[in-house]
XYZ file of C-alpha atoms in Angstrom:
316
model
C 28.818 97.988 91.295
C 30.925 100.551 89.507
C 32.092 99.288 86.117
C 35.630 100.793 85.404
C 37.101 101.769 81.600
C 39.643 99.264 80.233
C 42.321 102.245 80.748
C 40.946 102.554 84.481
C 41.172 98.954 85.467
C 44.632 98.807 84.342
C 45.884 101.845 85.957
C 44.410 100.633 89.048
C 46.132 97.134 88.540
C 49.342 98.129 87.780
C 49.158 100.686 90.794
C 48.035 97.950 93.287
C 51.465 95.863 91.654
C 53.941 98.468 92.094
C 52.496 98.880 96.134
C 52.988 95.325 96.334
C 56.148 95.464 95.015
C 57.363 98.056 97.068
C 56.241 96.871 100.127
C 57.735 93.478 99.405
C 61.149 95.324 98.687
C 60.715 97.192 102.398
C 60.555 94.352 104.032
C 63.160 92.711 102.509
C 65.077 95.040 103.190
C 64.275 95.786 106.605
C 64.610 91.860 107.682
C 67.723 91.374 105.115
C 71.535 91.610 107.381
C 72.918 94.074 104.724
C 76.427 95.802 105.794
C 76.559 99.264 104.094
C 80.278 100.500 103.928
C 81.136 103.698 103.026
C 85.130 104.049 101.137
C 87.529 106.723 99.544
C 86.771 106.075 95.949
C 89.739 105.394 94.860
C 89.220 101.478 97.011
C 85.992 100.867 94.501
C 88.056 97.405 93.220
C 88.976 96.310 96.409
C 85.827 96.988 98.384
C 82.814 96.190 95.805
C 84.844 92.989 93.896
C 87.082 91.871 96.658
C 86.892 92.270 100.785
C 82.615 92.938 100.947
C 82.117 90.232 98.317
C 84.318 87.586 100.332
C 83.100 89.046 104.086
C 79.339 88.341 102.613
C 79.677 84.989 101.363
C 81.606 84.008 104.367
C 79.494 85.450 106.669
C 76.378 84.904 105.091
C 74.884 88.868 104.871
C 74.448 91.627 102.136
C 76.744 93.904 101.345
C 76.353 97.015 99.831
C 79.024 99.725 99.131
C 79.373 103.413 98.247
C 82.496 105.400 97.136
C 83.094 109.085 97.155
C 86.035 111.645 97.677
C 87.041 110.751 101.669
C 86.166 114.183 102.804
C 83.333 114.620 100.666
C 81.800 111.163 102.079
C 82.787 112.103 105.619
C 80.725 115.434 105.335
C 77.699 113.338 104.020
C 78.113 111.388 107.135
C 78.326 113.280 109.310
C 75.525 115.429 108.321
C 73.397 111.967 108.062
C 72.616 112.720 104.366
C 74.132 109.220 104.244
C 73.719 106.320 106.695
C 76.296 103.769 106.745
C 77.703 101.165 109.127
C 81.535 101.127 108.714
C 83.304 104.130 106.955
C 86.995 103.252 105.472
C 89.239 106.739 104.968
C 92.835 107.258 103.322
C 94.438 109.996 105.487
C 93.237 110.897 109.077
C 91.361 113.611 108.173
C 88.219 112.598 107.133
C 88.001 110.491 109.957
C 88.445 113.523 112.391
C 85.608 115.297 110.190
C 83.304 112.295 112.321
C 84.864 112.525 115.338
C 83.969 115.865 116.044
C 80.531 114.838 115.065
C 80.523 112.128 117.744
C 80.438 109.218 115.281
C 83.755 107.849 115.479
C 85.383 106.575 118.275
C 88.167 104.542 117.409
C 89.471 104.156 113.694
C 91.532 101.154 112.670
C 94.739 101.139 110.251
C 94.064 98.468 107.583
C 96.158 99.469 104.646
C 98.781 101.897 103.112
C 99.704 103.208 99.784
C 101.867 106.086 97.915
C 101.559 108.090 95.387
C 101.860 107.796 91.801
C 101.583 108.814 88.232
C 99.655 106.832 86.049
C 99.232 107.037 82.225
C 97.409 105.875 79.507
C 99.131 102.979 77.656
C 98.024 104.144 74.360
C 98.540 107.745 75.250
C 101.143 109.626 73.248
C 103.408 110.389 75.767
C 103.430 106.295 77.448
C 106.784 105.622 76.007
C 108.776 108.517 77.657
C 106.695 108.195 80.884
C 107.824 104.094 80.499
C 111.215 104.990 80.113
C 111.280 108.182 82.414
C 113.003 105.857 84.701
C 115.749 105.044 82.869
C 119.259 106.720 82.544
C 119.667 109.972 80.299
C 115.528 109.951 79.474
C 113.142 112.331 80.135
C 112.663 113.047 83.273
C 108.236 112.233 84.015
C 107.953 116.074 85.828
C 109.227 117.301 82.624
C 106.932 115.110 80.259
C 104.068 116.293 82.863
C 104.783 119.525 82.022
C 104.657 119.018 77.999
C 102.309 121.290 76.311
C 99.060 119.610 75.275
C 99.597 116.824 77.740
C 96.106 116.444 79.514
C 96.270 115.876 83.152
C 93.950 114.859 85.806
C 93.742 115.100 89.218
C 90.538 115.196 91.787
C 89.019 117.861 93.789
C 91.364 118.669 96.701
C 88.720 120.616 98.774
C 86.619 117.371 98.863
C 88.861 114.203 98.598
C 92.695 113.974 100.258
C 94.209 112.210 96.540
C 93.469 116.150 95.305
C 95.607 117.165 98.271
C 98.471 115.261 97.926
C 98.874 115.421 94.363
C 99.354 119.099 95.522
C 102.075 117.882 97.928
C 103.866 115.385 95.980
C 103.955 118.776 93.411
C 105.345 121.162 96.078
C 107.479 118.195 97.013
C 109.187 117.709 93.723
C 109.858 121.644 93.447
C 112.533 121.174 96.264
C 113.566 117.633 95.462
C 114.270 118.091 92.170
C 114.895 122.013 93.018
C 112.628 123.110 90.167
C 110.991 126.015 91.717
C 107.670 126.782 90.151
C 106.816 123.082 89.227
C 103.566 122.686 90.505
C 102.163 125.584 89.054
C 103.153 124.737 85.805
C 101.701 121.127 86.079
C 98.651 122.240 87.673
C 97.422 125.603 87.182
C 95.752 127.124 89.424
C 95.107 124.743 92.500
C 91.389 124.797 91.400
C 91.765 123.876 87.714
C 88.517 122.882 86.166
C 90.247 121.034 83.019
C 92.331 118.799 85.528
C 89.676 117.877 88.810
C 87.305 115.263 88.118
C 85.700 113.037 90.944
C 87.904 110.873 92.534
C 85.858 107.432 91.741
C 85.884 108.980 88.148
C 89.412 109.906 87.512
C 91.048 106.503 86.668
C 88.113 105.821 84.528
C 88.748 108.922 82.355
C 92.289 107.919 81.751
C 91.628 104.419 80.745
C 88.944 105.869 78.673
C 91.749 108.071 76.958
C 90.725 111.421 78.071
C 93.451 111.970 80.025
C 97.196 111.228 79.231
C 98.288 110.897 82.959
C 96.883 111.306 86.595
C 97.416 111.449 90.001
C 96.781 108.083 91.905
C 97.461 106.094 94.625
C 99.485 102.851 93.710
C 97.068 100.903 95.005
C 93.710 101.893 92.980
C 96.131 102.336 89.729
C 97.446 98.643 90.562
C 93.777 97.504 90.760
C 93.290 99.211 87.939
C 95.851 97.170 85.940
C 96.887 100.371 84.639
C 101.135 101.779 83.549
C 102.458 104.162 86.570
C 105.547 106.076 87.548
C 107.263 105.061 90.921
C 107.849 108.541 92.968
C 111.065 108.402 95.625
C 110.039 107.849 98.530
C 110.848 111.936 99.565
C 107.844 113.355 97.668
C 105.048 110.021 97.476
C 104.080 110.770 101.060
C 104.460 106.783 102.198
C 107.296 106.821 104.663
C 106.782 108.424 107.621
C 110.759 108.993 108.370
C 110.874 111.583 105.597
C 107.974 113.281 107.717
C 110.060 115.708 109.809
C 112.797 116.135 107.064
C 110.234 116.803 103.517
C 106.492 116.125 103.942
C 106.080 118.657 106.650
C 107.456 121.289 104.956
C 104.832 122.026 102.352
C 101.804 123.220 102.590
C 99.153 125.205 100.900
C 95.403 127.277 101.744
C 92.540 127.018 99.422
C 88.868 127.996 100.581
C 87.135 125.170 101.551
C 83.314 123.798 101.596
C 82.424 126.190 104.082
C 83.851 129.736 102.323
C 86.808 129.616 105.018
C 90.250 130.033 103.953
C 92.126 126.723 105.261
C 95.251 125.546 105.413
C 96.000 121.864 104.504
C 99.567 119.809 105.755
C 100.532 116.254 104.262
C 98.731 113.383 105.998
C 100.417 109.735 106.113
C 98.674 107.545 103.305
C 97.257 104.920 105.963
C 93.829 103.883 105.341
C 91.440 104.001 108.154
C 88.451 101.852 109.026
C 86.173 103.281 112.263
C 82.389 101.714 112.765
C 79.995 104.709 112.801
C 78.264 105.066 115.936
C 74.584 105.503 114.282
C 75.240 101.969 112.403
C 72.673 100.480 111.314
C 74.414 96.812 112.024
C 77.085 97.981 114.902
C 78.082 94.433 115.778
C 78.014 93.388 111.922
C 80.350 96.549 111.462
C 82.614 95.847 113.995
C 83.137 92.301 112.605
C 83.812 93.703 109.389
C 86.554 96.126 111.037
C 88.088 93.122 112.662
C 88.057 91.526 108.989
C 89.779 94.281 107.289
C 92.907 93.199 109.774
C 92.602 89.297 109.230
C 95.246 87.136 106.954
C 92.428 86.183 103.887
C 91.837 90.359 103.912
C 94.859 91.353 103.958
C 96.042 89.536 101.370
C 93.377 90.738 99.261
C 94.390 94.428 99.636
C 97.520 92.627 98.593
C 96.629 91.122 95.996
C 95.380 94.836 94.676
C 98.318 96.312 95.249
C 97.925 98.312 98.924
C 100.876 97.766 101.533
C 100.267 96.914 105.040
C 98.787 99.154 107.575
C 100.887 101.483 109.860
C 100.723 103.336 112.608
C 98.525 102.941 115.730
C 94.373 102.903 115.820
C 93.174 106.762 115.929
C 91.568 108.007 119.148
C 92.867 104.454 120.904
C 92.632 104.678 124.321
């Protein structure tokens, strides 16, 4: 019989734990009901602390959840880097990105929102954005457009929030008739000191890094952070000012693939659509038909998102 070092027998124990280990995690795992939904990043509140904790524990599965920017998440998907069960978008874009990869059928409306400016609280400038409201104050595109005010904003190649920050921008020029406005709030469209990742960008501006941001009222509600209400004309949430002002902006960048594309305002409707490769398909399609149900919807509520609009995408 071999006689093994002190060093040897260890090495060998602690080997033979970790397999064991592993292979009680796989099957775990694999016998576990655990509903993976995939999210804009901007819903990380509402998703991971309010609707998948309260469909688990009524429902009695796992849930797991992973944020992103919406387009970025939808390429992932639909390239099967990432394998979800339910996939919830703001804007129909992203959810078009998976239709044309066969993985959506149908998408479900299960929440709205509009745009915003947020701030920091203990930022410099809070008091003028606070009272950019009122009569005779500062207008908030003119604070926005202070020197050494630090903006942020997310990526709009990969996540829509990027894209209609650029909007609400273009939106203000003629509303306000400032021409020139976005440029000299932004930059260039692709402005490395502004863009940070969408699930990122709130976090940065609680943490002070940022004076104001882009945001969707909902996420900044969740947030519990200060924001600026934007008329409804240039915060992309009514759909009767879609003929008359959203659909007359526009602007190209070069997108993920080197191709010059053009992108057009989208309504701020958030979409939920069960992937077709899911893991759980009748576990995701219960979690779909959640997302419309009175205790859900009064979460979203509760976090500040409006009710759905608009009919189910690709409904037949």
């Amino acid at each position: 019989m071999q006689t093994l070092s002190p060093y040897t027998a260890r090495k060998r124990y602690l080997t033979s734990l970790l397999l064991l280990s592993s292979l009680g995690f796989f099957c775990q795992s694999a016998s576990a009901d655990t509903l993976t939904v995939t999210y804009a990043g901007s819903m990380g509140v509402v998703m991971d602390n309010g609707l998948g904790p309260d469909f688990a524990k009524k429902n009695h599965v796992d849930y797991q959840g992973q944020g992103q920017g919406a387009y970025g998440m939808a390429r992932l998907l639909a390239s099967k880097k990432v394998i979800a069960d339910v996939f919830v978008s703001i804007t129909p874009g992203p959810i078009e990105v998976l239709k044309q990869a066969g993985l959506v059928d149908r998408a479900q409306p299960v929440a709205s929102t509009r745009m915003v400016i947020a701030y920091n609280p203990k930022s410099r400038f809070a008091q003028q954005f606070a009272q950019s409201g009122d009569d005779n104050k500062t207008p908030w595109w003119k604070i926005l457009s202070e020197p050494g005010l630090r903006f942020g904003r997310t990526d709009p190649t990969s996540d829509p929030q990027g894209q209609n920050i650029i909007f609400t921008l273009k939106l203000a020029e003629r509303y306000y008739q400032q021409p020139g406005l976005a440029s000299t709030i932004m930059g260039d469209l692709i402005n490395p000191q502004q863009i940070a990742a969408e699930g990122g960008l709130l976090a940065r501006l609680e943490a002070g890094q940022v004076d104001a941001a882009s945001g969707y009222e909902s996420a900044t509600r969740s947030a519990k952070l200060p924001y600026v209400v934007l008329p409804d004309q240039i915060n992309l949430s009514n759909p009767d000012y879609s003929q008359q002002w959203y659909d007359k902006v526009n602007f190209t960048l070069v997108d993920h693939t080197g191709q010059p594309k053009t992108y057009h305002p989208q309504p701020l409707v958030f979409y939920a659509a069960v992937l077709n490769n899911a893991p759980h398909p009748e576990l995701a399609q219960q979690f779909v038909r959640y997302l419309t149900s009175a205790p859900a919807q009064q979460i979203f509520k509760d976090n500040g998102y409006d009710q759905p609009k608009g009919k189910a995408l690709y409904q037949q």
